[in-house]
Tab-separated table of C-alpha atoms in Angstrom:
chain	number	residue	atom	x	y	z
Y	71	UNK	CA	-20.236	-7.442	11.707
Y	72	UNK	CA	-18.279	-10.516	12.780
Y	73	UNK	CA	-16.687	-12.433	9.949
Y	74	UNK	CA	-15.583	-16.033	10.117
Y	75	UNK	CA	-12.254	-17.377	8.908
Y	76	UNK	CA	-11.559	-21.072	8.448
Y	77	UNK	CA	-7.840	-21.708	8.174
Y	78	UNK	CA	-6.444	-25.063	7.256
Y	79	UNK	CA	-3.483	-24.605	9.572
Y	80	UNK	CA	-2.106	-22.642	12.528
Y	81	UNK	CA	-1.916	-19.050	11.319
Y	82	UNK	CA	-0.567	-15.816	12.757
Y	83	UNK	CA	-1.295	-12.324	11.563
Y	84	UNK	CA	1.590	-10.111	12.617
Y	85	UNK	CA	0.387	-6.577	13.317
Y	86	UNK	CA	3.780	-4.967	12.906
Y	87	UNK	CA	5.114	-1.446	13.212
Y	88	UNK	CA	7.287	0.735	15.383
Y	89	UNK	CA	5.960	2.161	18.653
Y	90	UNK	CA	3.082	4.642	18.091
Y	91	UNK	CA	2.447	3.378	14.545
Y	92	UNK	CA	-1.189	2.415	15.133
Y	93	UNK	CA	-0.757	-1.313	15.798
Y	94	UNK	CA	-3.103	-1.452	18.776
Y	95	UNK	CA	-5.955	0.273	16.946
Y	96	UNK	CA	-5.609	-2.033	13.946
Y	97	UNK	CA	-5.342	-5.099	16.207
Y	98	UNK	CA	-8.465	-4.230	18.209
Y	99	UNK	CA	-10.498	-3.634	15.054
Y	100	UNK	CA	-9.348	-6.852	13.375
Y	101	UNK	CA	-9.968	-8.803	16.573
Y	102	UNK	CA	-13.526	-7.459	16.709
Y	103	UNK	CA	-14.155	-7.989	12.983
Y	104	UNK	CA	-13.036	-11.619	12.985
Y	105	UNK	CA	-13.594	-12.523	16.661
Y	106	UNK	CA	-9.924	-13.519	16.923
Y	107	UNK	CA	-7.728	-13.627	20.023
Y	108	UNK	CA	-4.804	-11.247	20.131
Y	109	UNK	CA	-1.576	-11.059	22.082
Y	110	UNK	CA	0.549	-7.956	22.606
Y	111	UNK	CA	4.023	-7.422	24.005
Y	112	UNK	CA	2.779	-4.611	26.269
Y	113	UNK	CA	-0.236	-6.631	27.378
Y	114	UNK	CA	2.103	-9.285	28.726
Y	115	UNK	CA	4.928	-7.150	30.088
Y	116	UNK	CA	2.981	-4.281	31.722
Y	117	UNK	CA	1.569	-6.402	34.587
Y	118	UNK	CA	5.157	-7.347	35.425
Y	119	UNK	CA	6.292	-3.736	35.098
Y	120	UNK	CA	3.680	-2.798	37.709
Y	121	UNK	CA	5.465	-5.068	40.213
Y	122	UNK	CA	8.816	-3.268	39.956
Y	123	UNK	CA	10.081	0.255	40.535
Y	124	UNK	CA	12.878	2.052	38.765
Y	125	UNK	CA	12.644	0.080	35.532
Y	126	UNK	CA	15.471	1.199	33.270
Y	127	UNK	CA	15.791	0.706	29.533
Y	128	UNK	CA	17.776	-2.529	29.898
Y	129	UNK	CA	15.202	-4.132	32.195
Y	130	UNK	CA	12.374	-2.912	29.949
Y	131	UNK	CA	14.023	-4.683	27.004
Y	132	UNK	CA	14.496	-7.850	29.050
Y	133	UNK	CA	10.799	-7.825	29.924
Y	134	UNK	CA	9.993	-7.256	26.241
Y	135	UNK	CA	12.121	-10.242	25.216
Y	136	UNK	CA	10.453	-12.399	27.872
Y	137	UNK	CA	6.996	-11.272	26.701
Y	138	UNK	CA	7.989	-12.157	23.128
Y	139	UNK	CA	8.878	-15.689	24.262
Y	140	UNK	CA	5.576	-15.961	26.166
Y	141	UNK	CA	3.616	-15.006	23.046
Y	142	UNK	CA	5.172	-17.793	21.004
Y	143	UNK	CA	4.783	-20.276	23.860
Y	144	UNK	CA	1.032	-19.533	23.987
Y	145	UNK	CA	0.728	-19.792	20.206
Y	146	UNK	CA	2.659	-23.062	20.323
Y	147	UNK	CA	0.217	-24.553	22.821
Y	148	UNK	CA	-2.830	-23.689	20.715
Y	149	UNK	CA	-4.580	-26.149	18.384
Y	150	UNK	CA	-3.481	-26.438	14.764
Y	151	UNK	CA	-6.441	-24.522	13.315
Y	152	UNK	CA	-6.040	-21.373	15.438
Y	153	UNK	CA	-5.541	-17.897	14.041
Y	154	UNK	CA	-3.773	-15.377	16.268
Y	155	UNK	CA	-3.331	-11.628	15.925
Y	156	UNK	CA	0.090	-10.705	17.325
Y	157	UNK	CA	0.664	-6.992	18.015
Y	158	UNK	CA	4.357	-6.116	18.361
Y	159	UNK	CA	7.257	-4.199	16.903
Y	160	UNK	CA	8.896	-7.286	15.441
Y	161	UNK	CA	12.010	-5.408	14.341
Y	162	UNK	CA	13.318	-5.269	17.922
Y	163	UNK	CA	14.545	-8.847	17.486
Y	164	UNK	CA	16.450	-10.363	14.538
Y	165	UNK	CA	14.302	-11.777	11.735
Y	166	UNK	CA	15.950	-15.194	12.241
Y	167	UNK	CA	14.752	-15.223	15.856
Y	168	UNK	CA	11.173	-14.668	14.720
Y	169	UNK	CA	11.491	-17.417	12.107
Y	170	UNK	CA	12.757	-19.863	14.738
Y	171	UNK	CA	9.969	-18.956	17.174
Y	172	UNK	CA	7.317	-19.342	14.472
Y	173	UNK	CA	8.687	-22.759	13.562
Y	174	UNK	CA	8.887	-23.866	17.197
Y	175	UNK	CA	5.262	-22.709	17.734
Y	176	UNK	CA	4.115	-24.816	14.775
Y	177	UNK	CA	2.941	-21.825	12.746
Y	178	UNK	CA	2.368	-22.809	9.140
Y	179	UNK	CA	1.026	-19.555	7.722
Y	180	UNK	CA	2.185	-15.993	8.404
Y	181	UNK	CA	0.400	-12.851	7.264
Y	182	UNK	CA	1.625	-9.371	8.116
Y	183	UNK	CA	-0.186	-6.076	8.492
Y	184	UNK	CA	2.546	-3.438	8.292
Y	185	UNK	CA	1.806	-0.023	9.833
Y	186	UNK	CA	3.781	2.524	7.834
Y	187	UNK	CA	4.336	5.849	9.601
Y	188	UNK	CA	6.605	8.859	9.121
Y	189	UNK	CA	9.130	9.876	11.773
Y	190	UNK	CA	7.207	13.098	12.426
Y	191	UNK	CA	3.860	11.400	13.013
Y	192	UNK	CA	5.376	8.628	15.151
Y	193	UNK	CA	7.181	11.155	17.361
Y	194	UNK	CA	4.051	13.302	17.647
Y	195	UNK	CA	1.883	10.332	18.667
Y	196	UNK	CA	4.431	8.965	21.137
Y	197	UNK	CA	4.973	12.398	22.719
Y	198	UNK	CA	1.225	12.934	23.106
Y	199	UNK	CA	0.934	9.655	25.060
Y	200	UNK	CA	3.877	10.111	27.421
Y	201	UNK	CA	1.709	11.116	30.383
Y	202	UNK	CA	-0.499	8.039	29.854
Y	203	UNK	CA	2.279	5.446	29.529
Y	204	UNK	CA	2.802	3.060	32.411
Y	205	UNK	CA	6.016	3.608	34.398
Y	206	UNK	CA	8.955	1.739	32.926
Y	207	UNK	CA	8.377	2.634	29.282
Y	208	UNK	CA	10.918	4.921	27.615
Y	209	UNK	CA	10.131	8.602	28.027
Y	210	UNK	CA	10.849	11.777	26.107
Y	211	UNK	CA	14.513	10.796	25.714
Y	212	UNK	CA	13.324	8.052	23.315
Y	213	UNK	CA	11.861	10.462	20.735
Y	214	UNK	CA	15.046	10.993	18.638
Y	215	UNK	CA	15.633	7.221	18.542
Y	216	UNK	CA	12.004	6.661	17.514
Y	217	UNK	CA	12.361	9.172	14.652
Y	218	UNK	CA	15.436	7.341	13.381
Y	219	UNK	CA	13.677	3.988	13.753
Y	220	UNK	CA	10.733	5.238	11.669
Y	221	UNK	CA	13.107	6.112	8.819
Y	222	UNK	CA	14.632	2.618	8.742
Y	223	UNK	CA	11.818	0.271	9.804
Y	224	UNK	CA	10.516	-2.304	7.341
Y	225	UNK	CA	8.101	-5.232	7.427
Y	226	UNK	CA	9.438	-8.685	8.313
Y	227	UNK	CA	8.132	-10.144	5.019
Y	228	UNK	CA	7.797	-13.738	6.218
Y	229	UNK	CA	4.553	-14.026	4.276
Y	230	UNK	CA	2.144	-11.778	2.371
Y	231	UNK	CA	2.118	-8.148	3.588
Y	232	UNK	CA	-0.741	-5.645	3.707
Y	233	UNK	CA	0.403	-2.068	4.328
Y	234	UNK	CA	-1.644	0.367	6.390
Y	235	UNK	CA	-0.602	3.942	5.616
Y	236	UNK	CA	-1.031	5.734	8.928
Y	237	UNK	CA	-1.184	9.097	7.130
Y	238	UNK	CA	-4.538	8.187	5.591
Y	239	UNK	CA	-7.875	7.357	7.213
Y	240	UNK	CA	-7.872	3.770	8.443
Y	241	UNK	CA	-9.459	1.533	5.788
Y	242	UNK	CA	-10.362	-1.560	7.763
Y	243	UNK	CA	-12.664	-2.830	5.010
Y	244	UNK	CA	-9.664	-3.269	2.699
Y	245	UNK	CA	-7.643	-4.937	5.452
Y	246	UNK	CA	-10.420	-7.396	6.301
Y	247	UNK	CA	-10.993	-8.248	2.627
Y	248	UNK	CA	-7.260	-8.849	2.193
Y	249	UNK	CA	-7.132	-11.153	5.223
Y	250	UNK	CA	-10.204	-13.070	4.038
Y	251	UNK	CA	-8.578	-13.572	0.633
Y	252	UNK	CA	-5.316	-14.766	2.220
Y	253	UNK	CA	-7.027	-17.238	4.559
Y	254	UNK	CA	-9.492	-18.594	1.974
Protein backbone atom coordinates (compact mmCIF):
# COMPACT_ATOMS: atom_id res chain seq x y z
CA UNK A 1 0.00 0.00 0.00
CA UNK A 2 1.40 3.40 -0.97
CA UNK A 3 1.33 5.97 1.79
CA UNK A 4 1.51 9.70 1.28
CA UNK A 5 3.73 12.09 3.21
CA UNK A 6 3.28 15.85 3.13
CA UNK A 7 6.37 17.59 4.46
CA UNK A 8 6.47 21.28 5.09
CA UNK A 9 10.08 21.50 4.00
CA UNK A 10 12.88 19.75 2.10
CA UNK A 11 13.49 16.52 3.99
CA UNK A 12 16.01 13.70 3.74
CA UNK A 13 15.77 10.29 5.30
CA UNK A 14 19.29 8.94 5.69
CA UNK A 15 19.32 5.16 5.35
CA UNK A 16 22.61 4.68 7.15
CA UNK A 17 24.78 1.71 8.00
CA UNK A 18 28.06 0.07 7.12
CA UNK A 19 28.41 -2.00 3.95
CA UNK A 20 26.22 -5.16 4.03
CA UNK A 21 24.05 -3.80 6.85
CA UNK A 22 20.76 -4.03 4.94
CA UNK A 23 20.49 -0.42 3.73
CA UNK A 24 19.44 -1.29 0.19
CA UNK A 25 16.62 -3.59 1.30
CA UNK A 26 15.27 -1.00 3.73
CA UNK A 27 15.59 1.77 1.12
CA UNK A 28 13.73 -0.19 -1.57
CA UNK A 29 10.90 -1.05 0.81
CA UNK A 30 10.53 2.52 2.10
CA UNK A 31 10.67 3.87 -1.45
CA UNK A 32 7.85 1.52 -2.46
CA UNK A 33 5.80 2.20 0.68
CA UNK A 34 5.92 5.98 0.32
CA UNK A 35 6.54 6.31 -3.44
CA UNK A 36 9.69 8.32 -2.69
CA UNK A 37 12.77 8.77 -4.87
CA UNK A 38 16.02 7.37 -3.55
CA UNK A 39 19.68 7.96 -4.28
CA UNK A 40 22.53 5.60 -3.46
CA UNK A 41 26.30 5.99 -3.53
CA UNK A 42 26.69 2.72 -5.47
CA UNK A 43 23.90 3.63 -7.87
CA UNK A 44 25.85 6.72 -8.88
CA UNK A 45 29.40 5.40 -8.81
CA UNK A 46 28.95 1.93 -10.38
CA UNK A 47 28.21 3.24 -13.91
CA UNK A 48 31.51 5.12 -13.71
CA UNK A 49 33.29 2.07 -12.33
CA UNK A 50 32.13 0.14 -15.40
CA UNK A 51 34.10 2.58 -17.59
CA UNK A 52 37.45 1.89 -15.91
CA UNK A 53 39.66 -1.13 -15.34
CA UNK A 54 41.96 -1.83 -12.44
CA UNK A 55 40.09 0.29 -9.92
CA UNK A 56 42.07 0.29 -6.69
CA UNK A 57 40.87 1.23 -3.22
CA UNK A 58 42.00 4.85 -3.56
CA UNK A 59 40.14 5.38 -6.84
CA UNK A 60 37.07 3.60 -5.43
CA UNK A 61 37.04 6.07 -2.52
CA UNK A 62 37.44 9.01 -4.89
CA UNK A 63 34.45 7.80 -6.89
CA UNK A 64 32.52 7.39 -3.63
CA UNK A 65 33.32 10.96 -2.58
CA UNK A 66 32.27 12.25 -6.01
CA UNK A 67 29.02 10.26 -5.82
CA UNK A 68 28.38 11.75 -2.37
CA UNK A 69 28.74 15.26 -3.83
CA UNK A 70 26.40 14.34 -6.71
CA UNK A 71 23.73 13.16 -4.27
CA UNK A 72 23.70 16.47 -2.43
CA UNK A 73 23.79 18.43 -5.69
CA UNK A 74 20.65 16.60 -6.87
CA UNK A 75 18.93 17.13 -3.53
CA UNK A 76 19.91 20.80 -3.66
CA UNK A 77 18.27 21.24 -7.05
CA UNK A 78 14.97 19.72 -5.92
CA UNK A 79 11.95 21.76 -4.81
CA UNK A 80 11.54 22.72 -1.17
CA UNK A 81 8.82 20.17 -0.40
CA UNK A 82 10.72 17.09 -1.62
CA UNK A 83 11.51 14.07 0.53
CA UNK A 84 14.52 11.99 -0.46
CA UNK A 85 15.71 8.59 0.74
CA UNK A 86 19.52 8.60 0.73
CA UNK A 87 21.19 5.17 1.02
CA UNK A 88 24.85 5.41 2.06
CA UNK A 89 27.38 4.59 4.73
CA UNK A 90 27.57 8.16 6.00
CA UNK A 91 30.42 7.41 8.40
CA UNK A 92 32.94 7.31 5.54
CA UNK A 93 33.01 11.12 5.63
CA UNK A 94 33.27 13.42 8.67
CA UNK A 95 29.97 14.40 10.29
CA UNK A 96 30.81 18.08 9.68
CA UNK A 97 31.05 17.40 5.94
CA UNK A 98 27.55 15.92 5.94
CA UNK A 99 26.21 18.88 7.92
CA UNK A 100 27.72 21.32 5.41
CA UNK A 101 26.33 19.39 2.44
CA UNK A 102 22.86 19.23 4.00
CA UNK A 103 22.93 22.97 4.61
CA UNK A 104 24.17 23.72 1.09
CA UNK A 105 21.39 21.49 -0.35
CA UNK A 106 18.76 23.44 1.60
CA UNK A 107 17.69 20.46 3.69
CA UNK A 108 15.62 21.58 6.65
CA UNK A 109 14.69 18.23 8.17
CA UNK A 110 16.85 15.12 8.62
CA UNK A 111 15.59 11.72 9.72
CA UNK A 112 17.85 8.70 10.01
CA UNK A 113 17.16 4.99 9.73
CA UNK A 114 20.19 3.32 11.32
CA UNK A 115 20.92 -0.29 10.33
CA UNK A 116 22.58 -1.93 13.33
CA UNK A 117 24.53 -5.09 12.53
CA UNK A 118 27.13 -7.23 14.30
CA UNK A 119 30.62 -7.71 12.87
CA UNK A 120 29.91 -11.40 12.28
CA UNK A 121 26.71 -10.84 10.32
CA UNK A 122 28.18 -7.97 8.28
CA UNK A 123 31.22 -10.05 7.32
CA UNK A 124 29.04 -13.05 6.47
CA UNK A 125 26.74 -10.98 4.24
CA UNK A 126 29.60 -9.17 2.50
CA UNK A 127 31.50 -12.42 1.90
CA UNK A 128 28.41 -14.08 0.43
CA UNK A 129 28.07 -11.25 -2.12
CA UNK A 130 31.68 -11.04 -3.26
CA UNK A 131 31.07 -12.93 -6.51
CA UNK A 132 28.14 -10.62 -7.34
CA UNK A 133 29.89 -7.30 -6.65
CA UNK A 134 30.83 -5.16 -9.62
CA UNK A 135 34.58 -4.92 -10.31
CA UNK A 136 36.22 -2.12 -8.37
CA UNK A 137 34.59 -2.79 -5.01
CA UNK A 138 36.82 -4.04 -2.19
CA UNK A 139 37.16 -7.81 -2.10
CA UNK A 140 37.87 -10.42 0.54
CA UNK A 141 40.78 -8.36 1.89
CA UNK A 142 38.16 -5.87 3.19
CA UNK A 143 36.49 -8.34 5.58
CA UNK A 144 38.71 -7.68 8.65
CA UNK A 145 38.29 -3.92 8.18
CA UNK A 146 34.52 -4.36 7.85
CA UNK A 147 34.40 -6.36 11.11
CA UNK A 148 36.25 -3.58 12.92
CA UNK A 149 33.99 -0.96 11.34
CA UNK A 150 30.89 -2.81 12.57
CA UNK A 151 32.19 -2.65 16.14
CA UNK A 152 32.68 1.12 16.02
CA UNK A 153 29.97 2.41 13.66
CA UNK A 154 27.27 4.71 15.01
CA UNK A 155 24.42 6.76 13.57
CA UNK A 156 25.11 10.35 12.50
CA UNK A 157 22.37 11.67 14.83
CA UNK A 158 21.64 14.87 12.90
CA UNK A 159 17.94 14.37 13.59
CA UNK A 160 15.63 11.71 15.02
CA UNK A 161 16.93 8.13 14.61
CA UNK A 162 15.02 4.89 14.07
CA UNK A 163 17.14 1.77 14.57
CA UNK A 164 16.65 -1.35 12.48
CA UNK A 165 18.18 -4.36 14.24
CA UNK A 166 19.44 -6.52 11.39
CA UNK A 167 19.46 -9.58 13.67
CA UNK A 168 15.67 -9.56 13.83
CA UNK A 169 13.06 -9.93 11.09
CA UNK A 170 12.64 -6.64 9.24
CA UNK A 171 9.70 -4.73 10.74
CA UNK A 172 8.86 -2.25 8.01
CA UNK A 173 5.47 -1.46 9.56
CA UNK A 174 7.21 0.08 12.58
CA UNK A 175 9.63 1.99 10.36
CA UNK A 176 6.85 3.41 8.19
CA UNK A 177 4.78 4.42 11.23
CA UNK A 178 7.83 6.14 12.72
CA UNK A 179 8.49 8.07 9.51
CA UNK A 180 4.83 9.09 9.23
CA UNK A 181 4.92 10.39 12.81
CA UNK A 182 8.14 12.34 12.16
CA UNK A 183 6.86 13.94 8.95
CA UNK A 184 3.37 14.75 10.28
